[in-house]
Coordinates of C-alpha atoms and ligand atoms in Angstrom, one line a residue:
M121 CA 41.1 93.3 -74.7
R122 CA 38.9 96.3 -74.0
I123 CA 37.2 95.9 -70.6
E124 CA 35.6 98.1 -68.1
L125 CA 36.9 98.6 -64.5
P126 CA 34.5 97.4 -61.8
K127 CA 32.0 100.1 -61.3
N128 CA 31.4 99.1 -57.8
V129 CA 33.9 97.7 -55.3
E130 CA 33.0 96.1 -51.9
R131 CA 35.9 96.7 -49.5
F132 CA 36.2 94.1 -46.8
G133 CA 39.2 94.0 -44.6
T134 CA 42.1 93.8 -47.1
I135 CA 39.8 92.4 -49.9
R136 CA 38.7 94.5 -52.9
L137 CA 35.8 92.6 -54.4
G138 CA 34.8 94.1 -57.8
D139 CA 31.4 94.0 -59.5
L140 CA 30.9 92.3 -62.8
Q141 CA 33.0 93.7 -65.5
R142 CA 31.9 93.8 -69.2
V143 CA 34.1 93.2 -72.0
F144 CA 33.9 95.4 -75.2
E145 CA 36.5 93.9 -77.4
L146 CA 38.1 90.5 -77.2
D147 CA 41.1 91.8 -79.0
S148 CA 41.9 95.5 -78.8
G149 CA 45.0 95.3 -81.0
P150 CA 48.7 94.7 -80.4
G151 CA 49.5 98.0 -78.6
N152 CA 52.9 99.2 -77.8
G153 CA 53.2 97.5 -74.4
E154 CA 51.8 100.5 -72.4
L155 CA 48.7 100.5 -70.5
P156 CA 46.3 103.4 -70.5
P157 CA 46.3 105.5 -67.2
P158 CA 44.4 103.6 -64.4
S159 CA 41.8 106.5 -64.2
H160 CA 40.1 105.4 -67.5
A161 CA 36.8 103.6 -66.8
I162 CA 37.3 101.4 -69.9
Q163 CA 40.8 99.9 -70.1
R164 CA 42.5 98.8 -73.3
I165 CA 44.8 95.9 -72.6
P166 CA 47.0 95.3 -75.7
Y167 CA 47.6 91.8 -76.9
R168 CA 51.2 92.1 -76.1
Q169 CA 50.4 92.7 -72.5
L170 CA 48.2 89.6 -72.3
A171 CA 50.8 87.5 -74.1
K172 CA 53.4 88.4 -71.5
I173 CA 51.0 87.1 -68.8
F174 CA 50.2 84.0 -70.8
K175 CA 53.9 83.0 -70.7
E176 CA 53.7 83.1 -66.9
M177 CA 50.4 81.2 -66.7
A178 CA 49.7 77.5 -66.3
I179 CA 46.3 76.3 -67.3
V180 CA 45.1 73.4 -65.3
V181 CA 42.5 71.1 -67.0
P182 CA 40.8 68.6 -64.5
I183 CA 39.5 65.6 -66.3
R184 CA 37.4 62.7 -65.2
G185 CA 36.2 60.5 -68.0
E186 CA 35.4 63.2 -70.5
R187 CA 35.1 62.5 -74.2
L188 CA 38.4 63.0 -76.1
K189 CA 36.8 65.1 -78.8
L190 CA 35.9 67.6 -76.1
I191 CA 39.2 67.6 -74.6
E192 CA 41.0 68.2 -77.9
G193 CA 38.7 71.2 -78.4
V194 CA 39.6 72.6 -75.0
L195 CA 43.4 72.2 -75.7
C196 CA 42.9 74.1 -79.0
G197 CA 41.5 77.0 -77.1
I198 CA 44.4 77.5 -74.8
P199 CA 46.7 80.2 -76.0
H200 CA 50.0 78.8 -77.2
P201 CA 52.3 80.6 -74.6
C202 CA 50.4 79.0 -71.6
L203 CA 51.7 75.8 -70.0
I204 CA 49.0 73.1 -70.1
I205 CA 48.6 70.8 -67.2
I206 CA 46.2 68.0 -67.3
V207 CA 45.2 66.3 -64.1
S208 CA 43.2 63.2 -64.8
N209 CA 41.1 61.0 -62.6
S210 CA 39.9 59.0 -65.5
E211 CA 39.7 55.2 -65.3
I212 CA 42.7 53.1 -65.9
S213 CA 41.0 49.7 -65.9
P214 CA 39.3 47.9 -67.5
I215 CA 39.8 50.5 -70.2
D216 CA 42.8 52.8 -69.8
R217 CA 41.3 56.1 -70.6
F218 CA 44.2 57.9 -69.1
H219 CA 46.4 56.2 -71.7
M220 CA 44.1 57.6 -74.4
E221 CA 44.3 61.0 -72.8
Q222 CA 48.1 60.9 -72.8
D223 CA 48.2 59.7 -76.3
A224 CA 45.9 62.5 -77.5
L225 CA 47.9 65.1 -75.6
R226 CA 51.2 63.8 -77.1
D227 CA 49.7 64.2 -80.6
F228 CA 48.5 67.6 -79.8
C229 CA 51.9 68.7 -78.5
T230 CA 53.5 67.3 -81.6
F231 CA 51.2 69.3 -83.9
V232 CA 51.5 72.5 -82.0
E233 CA 55.2 72.1 -81.1
K234 CA 54.9 72.7 -77.4
D235 CA 55.2 70.9 -74.0
A236 CA 52.6 70.0 -71.6
L237 CA 52.3 68.1 -68.4
I238 CA 49.9 65.3 -67.6
A239 CA 49.4 63.5 -64.3
H240 CA 47.0 60.9 -62.9
Q241 CA 45.3 61.8 -59.7
K242 CA 45.9 58.2 -58.4
D243 CA 49.6 58.1 -59.2
P244 CA 51.3 56.6 -56.1
V245 CA 54.4 58.7 -56.7
L246 CA 52.3 61.9 -56.3
A247 CA 50.5 60.5 -53.2
E248 CA 53.9 59.6 -51.6
A249 CA 55.3 63.1 -52.3
F250 CA 52.2 64.7 -50.6
R251 CA 52.5 62.2 -47.8
K252 CA 56.1 63.0 -47.1
A253 CA 55.5 66.7 -47.3
G254 CA 53.0 66.3 -44.5
Y255 CA 50.0 67.3 -46.8
R256 CA 48.0 64.3 -45.6
N257 CA 44.5 65.7 -45.8
I258 CA 44.6 65.0 -49.6
L259 CA 45.0 61.2 -48.9
D260 CA 42.4 58.7 -48.2
K261 CA 42.6 55.8 -45.8
D262 CA 44.7 53.8 -48.4
N263 CA 47.2 56.6 -48.8
S264 CA 46.1 57.3 -52.3
I265 CA 44.9 60.8 -53.4
R266 CA 41.2 61.3 -52.9
D267 CA 38.7 61.6 -55.7
G268 CA 37.4 65.1 -56.5
K269 CA 37.8 68.0 -58.7
A270 CA 39.4 70.2 -56.0
E271 CA 42.0 67.4 -55.2
G272 CA 42.9 67.4 -58.9
M273 CA 43.1 71.2 -59.0
I274 CA 45.5 71.1 -56.0
I275 CA 47.8 68.7 -57.8
G276 CA 47.7 71.0 -60.8
M277 CA 48.5 74.1 -58.7
M278 CA 51.5 72.2 -57.2
L279 CA 52.8 71.3 -60.6
A280 CA 52.3 74.9 -61.8
L281 CA 54.3 76.1 -58.8
L282 CA 57.1 73.6 -59.5
A283 CA 57.1 74.7 -63.1
G284 CA 57.8 78.3 -61.8
K285 CA 54.6 79.9 -63.0
G286 CA 53.3 83.2 -61.5
Y287 CA 49.6 82.4 -62.4
V288 CA 47.4 79.4 -62.5
G289 CA 44.0 79.2 -64.2
F290 CA 41.4 76.5 -64.6
V291 CA 39.2 75.4 -67.4
D292 CA 36.9 72.4 -67.4
A293 CA 37.6 69.7 -70.0
D294 CA 33.9 69.3 -71.0
N295 CA 33.5 72.6 -72.8
Y296 CA 32.1 72.5 -76.3
F297 CA 33.4 75.8 -77.5
P298 CA 37.2 76.2 -77.8
G299 CA 36.5 79.9 -78.4
A300 CA 35.0 80.2 -74.9
V301 CA 38.0 78.6 -73.4
E302 CA 40.3 81.0 -75.2
E303 CA 38.1 84.0 -74.0
Y304 CA 38.3 82.8 -70.4
I305 CA 42.1 82.7 -70.5
R306 CA 42.3 86.2 -72.1
E307 CA 40.0 87.4 -69.3
Y308 CA 42.2 85.8 -66.7
A309 CA 45.2 87.6 -68.1
A310 CA 43.2 90.9 -68.4
G311 CA 42.4 90.7 -64.7
F312 CA 46.0 90.2 -63.8
A313 CA 47.1 93.1 -66.0
L314 CA 44.5 95.3 -64.3
S315 CA 45.4 94.3 -60.8
R316 CA 47.7 96.4 -58.6
S317 CA 48.1 93.6 -56.2
R318 CA 50.3 90.5 -56.1
Y319 CA 47.3 88.7 -54.6
T320 CA 44.7 88.4 -57.3
M321 CA 41.8 86.2 -58.2
V322 CA 39.8 86.4 -61.5
R323 CA 36.5 84.7 -61.8
I324 CA 34.3 84.3 -64.9
A325 CA 30.6 84.7 -64.8
W326 CA 29.2 83.2 -68.0
H327 CA 27.2 85.6 -70.1
S328 CA 24.8 82.8 -70.9
K329 CA 24.2 79.2 -70.9
P330 CA 22.3 77.9 -74.0
K331 CA 19.5 75.4 -73.3
V332 CA 16.8 74.0 -75.5
V333 CA 13.4 74.9 -74.3
E334 CA 10.3 74.0 -76.3
S335 CA 12.5 73.4 -79.3
R336 CA 14.0 76.9 -79.2
L337 CA 17.4 78.0 -77.8
L338 CA 17.1 79.9 -74.5
F339 CA 20.1 81.7 -73.3
R340 CA 20.0 81.3 -69.5
K341 CA 21.9 83.7 -67.4
W342 CA 22.3 81.8 -64.1
G343 CA 23.0 78.2 -63.5
R344 CA 20.8 76.4 -60.9
A345 CA 23.5 76.0 -58.3
S346 CA 25.0 79.5 -58.9
A347 CA 21.8 81.5 -58.0
N348 CA 21.6 79.7 -54.6
T349 CA 25.3 80.0 -53.8
N350 CA 25.5 83.6 -54.8
A351 CA 22.5 84.5 -52.7
L352 CA 23.9 82.9 -49.6
L353 CA 27.3 84.4 -50.0
N354 CA 25.8 87.9 -50.5
K355 CA 23.7 87.5 -47.3
L356 CA 26.9 86.8 -45.5
I357 CA 28.7 89.8 -46.9
S358 CA 25.6 91.9 -46.2
H359 CA 25.6 91.0 -42.6
Y360 CA 29.1 92.5 -42.2
V361 CA 28.9 95.6 -44.4
G362 CA 25.4 96.4 -43.0
F363 CA 23.9 97.0 -46.5
E364 CA 22.2 94.5 -48.7
T365 CA 24.6 93.6 -51.5
E366 CA 24.5 91.6 -54.7
I367 CA 28.2 91.9 -55.4
I368 CA 28.9 88.1 -55.6
K369 CA 28.0 86.8 -59.1
T370 CA 30.6 83.9 -59.4
G371 CA 30.0 81.8 -56.2
N372 CA 30.5 78.5 -58.2
A373 CA 32.9 79.8 -60.9
G374 CA 34.7 76.7 -62.1
E375 CA 36.5 79.0 -64.5
H376 CA 38.9 81.1 -62.5
A377 CA 42.5 81.9 -62.1
L378 CA 44.8 83.0 -59.2
S379 CA 48.2 84.6 -58.8
M380 CA 50.6 82.0 -57.5
E381 CA 51.2 84.1 -54.3
L382 CA 47.5 84.0 -53.5
A383 CA 47.0 80.4 -54.7
T384 CA 49.8 79.1 -52.2
M385 CA 48.4 81.1 -49.3
M386 CA 44.8 79.9 -49.3
D387 CA 43.0 77.0 -47.7
Y388 CA 40.9 74.8 -50.0
S389 CA 38.0 72.5 -49.6
A390 CA 37.0 69.2 -51.3
G391 CA 35.4 68.5 -54.6
Y392 CA 32.9 71.0 -56.0
S393 CA 32.9 73.0 -52.8
I394 CA 36.2 74.5 -53.7
E395 CA 34.9 77.6 -55.7
P396 CA 32.3 78.8 -53.1
Y397 CA 34.9 78.2 -50.4
H398 CA 37.4 80.5 -52.1
F399 CA 35.2 83.4 -51.0
I400 CA 34.7 82.0 -47.5
N401 CA 38.4 81.5 -47.0
L402 CA 39.3 84.9 -48.4
L403 CA 36.9 86.4 -45.8
E404 CA 38.3 84.3 -43.0
K405 CA 41.9 85.0 -43.9
F406 CA 41.9 88.6 -45.2
G407 CA 38.5 90.0 -44.2
G408 CA 39.8 91.2 -40.8
I409 CA 36.9 89.6 -39.0
Y410 CA 38.4 86.3 -38.0
E411 CA 42.1 86.1 -38.5
N412 CA 44.5 89.1 -38.7
P413 CA 45.6 89.5 -42.3
R414 CA 49.3 89.0 -42.9
P415 CA 51.1 92.3 -43.1
E416 CA 52.4 91.9 -46.6
V417 CA 48.8 91.3 -47.8
M418 CA 47.7 94.4 -45.7
D419 CA 49.9 96.5 -47.9
D420 CA 49.0 95.0 -51.1
K421 CA 45.3 94.1 -50.6
V422 CA 43.6 91.1 -52.3
D423 CA 42.0 91.9 -55.7
V424 CA 39.0 89.9 -56.8
Y425 CA 37.8 90.4 -60.4
Q426 CA 34.5 89.1 -61.7
I427 CA 34.4 89.2 -65.5
E428 CA 31.5 88.6 -67.6
S429 CA 32.4 86.4 -70.6
R430 CA 30.8 87.0 -74.1
N431 CA 30.7 83.5 -75.4
P432 CA 27.9 81.2 -74.4
H433 CA 29.0 78.4 -72.1
L434 CA 28.0 75.0 -73.3
H435 CA 29.2 72.0 -71.4
E436 CA 28.1 68.4 -70.6
A437 CA 24.8 68.8 -68.6
G438 CA 24.7 67.4 -65.1
D439 CA 21.6 65.9 -63.8
A440 CA 19.4 67.3 -61.0
S441 CA 21.2 65.2 -58.3
H442 CA 24.5 66.5 -59.5
V443 CA 23.3 70.1 -59.1
D444 CA 21.8 69.3 -55.7
Q445 CA 25.2 67.8 -54.6
M446 CA 27.0 70.9 -55.7
Q447 CA 24.5 73.1 -53.9
Y448 CA 24.7 71.1 -50.7
L449 CA 28.5 71.4 -50.8
A450 CA 28.4 75.2 -51.1
M451 CA 26.0 75.3 -48.2
Q452 CA 28.3 73.1 -46.1
V453 CA 31.3 75.4 -46.5
I454 CA 29.3 78.5 -45.7
Y455 CA 27.6 76.9 -42.7
H456 CA 30.7 75.6 -41.1
S457 CA 32.7 78.8 -41.5
P458 CA 33.5 80.7 -38.2
V459 CA 32.5 83.9 -40.1
C460 CA 29.0 82.6 -40.9
P461 CA 26.5 84.6 -38.7
V462 CA 24.1 82.7 -36.5
D463 CA 21.0 83.7 -38.4
L464 CA 22.4 82.6 -41.7
K465 CA 23.4 79.3 -40.2
K466 CA 19.9 78.8 -39.0
E467 CA 18.6 79.6 -42.5
I468 CA 21.0 77.3 -44.2
L469 CA 20.0 74.5 -41.8
Q470 CA 16.3 75.0 -42.5
E471 CA 16.9 75.1 -46.3
A472 CA 19.0 71.9 -46.1
R473 CA 16.1 70.2 -44.3
E474 CA 13.5 71.4 -46.8
R475 CA 15.7 70.3 -49.7
R476 CA 16.1 66.9 -48.0
Y477 CA 19.8 67.2 -48.0
I478 CA 19.6 66.3 -44.4
S479 CA 16.9 64.6 -42.4
K480 CA 13.9 66.7 -41.2
R481 CA 15.4 67.0 -37.7
G482 CA 19.0 67.1 -38.8
K483 CA 21.0 69.3 -36.4
T484 CA 23.9 70.1 -38.6
L485 CA 25.3 69.7 -42.2
A486 CA 28.0 67.4 -43.2
R487 CA 31.5 68.9 -42.8
P488 CA 33.6 68.9 -45.9
Q489 CA 37.3 68.0 -46.1
Y490 CA 39.7 71.0 -45.9
F491 CA 43.2 71.3 -47.2
P492 CA 45.9 73.7 -45.8
P493 CA 47.9 76.2 -47.9
L494 CA 50.3 74.8 -50.4
S495 CA 52.9 77.1 -48.9
S496 CA 53.2 74.5 -46.2
I497 CA 55.0 72.1 -48.7
D498 CA 58.7 72.5 -49.4
P499 CA 58.7 72.7 -53.2
K500 CA 62.4 71.5 -53.5
A501 CA 61.7 68.4 -51.5
F502 CA 58.4 67.7 -53.3
L503 CA 60.1 68.1 -56.7
G504 CA 62.9 65.8 -55.7
D505 CA 60.4 63.2 -54.8
I506 CA 58.5 63.3 -58.1
S507 CA 61.2 64.2 -60.6
P508 CA 64.6 65.8 -60.9
T509 CA 62.9 68.7 -62.9
P510 CA 59.2 69.3 -63.7
Y511 CA 59.9 68.3 -67.2
G512 CA 62.6 65.7 -66.5
R513 CA 61.3 62.3 -67.1
L514 CA 58.3 60.1 -67.0
I515 CA 57.4 59.1 -63.5
G516 CA 55.7 55.8 -63.2
E517 CA 52.6 55.9 -65.4
G518 CA 51.9 59.4 -64.2
I519 CA 53.7 62.6 -64.7
G520 CA 55.4 63.2 -67.9
Q521 CA 56.3 65.3 -70.7
A522 CA 54.0 64.8 -73.6
G523 CA 55.4 65.8 -76.9
R524 CA 58.4 68.2 -76.9
Ligands
GDD21 N1 41.1 65.5 -61.9 C1 39.7 65.4 -61.7 N2 39.4 64.6 -60.6 N3 38.8 66.0 -62.4 C2 37.5 66.0 -62.2 C3 37.0 65.2 -61.1 C4 38.0 64.4 -60.3 O1 37.7 63.7 -59.3 N4 35.7 65.2 -61.2 C5 35.3 66.1 -62.1 N5 36.4 66.4 -62.8 C6 36.5 67.3 -64.0 C7 35.5 67.1 -65.1 O2 35.9 66.0 -65.9 C8 35.4 68.5 -65.7 O3 36.4 68.7 -66.6 C9 35.6 69.4 -64.6 O4 36.3 68.7 -63.5 C10 34.2 69.9 -64.0 O5 33.5 68.8 -63.6 P1 32.0 68.6 -64.0 O6 31.4 67.4 -63.4 O7 31.8 68.8 -65.5 O8 31.3 69.9 -63.2 P2 30.0 70.7 -63.5 O9 30.0 71.0 -65.0 O10 28.9 70.1 -63.0 O11 30.3 72.1 -62.8 C11 31.4 73.0 -63.1 O12 30.9 74.3 -63.2 C12 30.4 74.7 -61.9 C13 29.8 76.1 -62.0 O13 30.7 77.0 -62.7 C14 32.6 72.8 -62.2 O14 33.7 73.5 -62.7 C15 32.2 73.2 -60.8 O15 33.3 73.2 -59.9 C16 31.6 74.6 -60.9 O16 31.2 75.1 -59.6
MG22 MG1 30.7 70.4 -66.6

């Protein structure tokens, strides 16, 4: 991959937040394993270098009731060396969609001759393992794992950790272009190859999102929820750096990846609020304004890369109320953060009233559910509770090795 280095970097405590990076070549050749000197503004990352990272990477695909044809396309876009982890919250009754997903994954694994993991979010074995580990926020009143994309992602991260992976990336299951999926994963690996830190996050900004407008294709740049979330996050950063900034372009990036060191250190928030909360939690933990960053992170810094993908992004369209829900969730995590300045809080409250997310006289926004770092879980004990090895055997109806 040939990719530019971020032209502008906002430094915030221990965080290095890079501006959008353009990709010039998706494949820049096999290379001899050496990277060009870090001083070059455009970096060539040879395929061999990316492939090394793929081997260390798990790709988590959260699924809730998506069409099987779409899922098959997504699987096909995931580079062979990556470990696939599907976390499904699809219905089991009256129609067992999860069984159909398992079946499709098993076939896929047979054809491509590799292993994959698949788990169901409501698997009682998983819920019990989280309960025993003291990770109770992920459970509802009935001691079963809560619904939500973030909750599925947390299960996926835990499985990636248990499988010994160094990186974990996410791709949605409702993507129409396998080529886009492949590109995102290449870009995750490129970000990790560029990073000088063990604590790295890579976020994808879609180049465009095709939409039919008056019977012609319009390639929109910003999604409806993203524009609002980015603006609020940028206001927050501007408050602290004292200069207006537009550095954040990926406030809602569903497509993102984390080094495992960073993934296990962060707090998370529920459902679709997880992606905007990444930024908030990074600022809280490593921004030097609220908590004192850990010494090991002080030395290494936290690298955040935002990479602009080349493929258009086409996925199942959510309706207006879905977009509203996403926007409201992003506003909640910003509003409730101890790093949110008073003026911004007022502005968010006003906006929530105007958009009718809360009543006209509402005094606050709903508070989302938060989850502590996964480093609080003892991986050995957790693994012992779900399986002798991550690939060991089928557990209940849930985790299992599909294919070989
Ligand atoms: N395991 C699991 N559990 N998966 C879920 C759940 C759940 O409760 N809810 C949704 N998913 C899966 C969906 O099946 C899909 O594969 C993926 O999570 C994203 O959900 P969508 O409902 O398709 O989200 P979206 O398209 O509106 O928004 C996406 O893009 C946004 C902007 O980049 C998501 O990735 C958002 O998180 C993101 O902010
Ligand atoms: Mg979608």
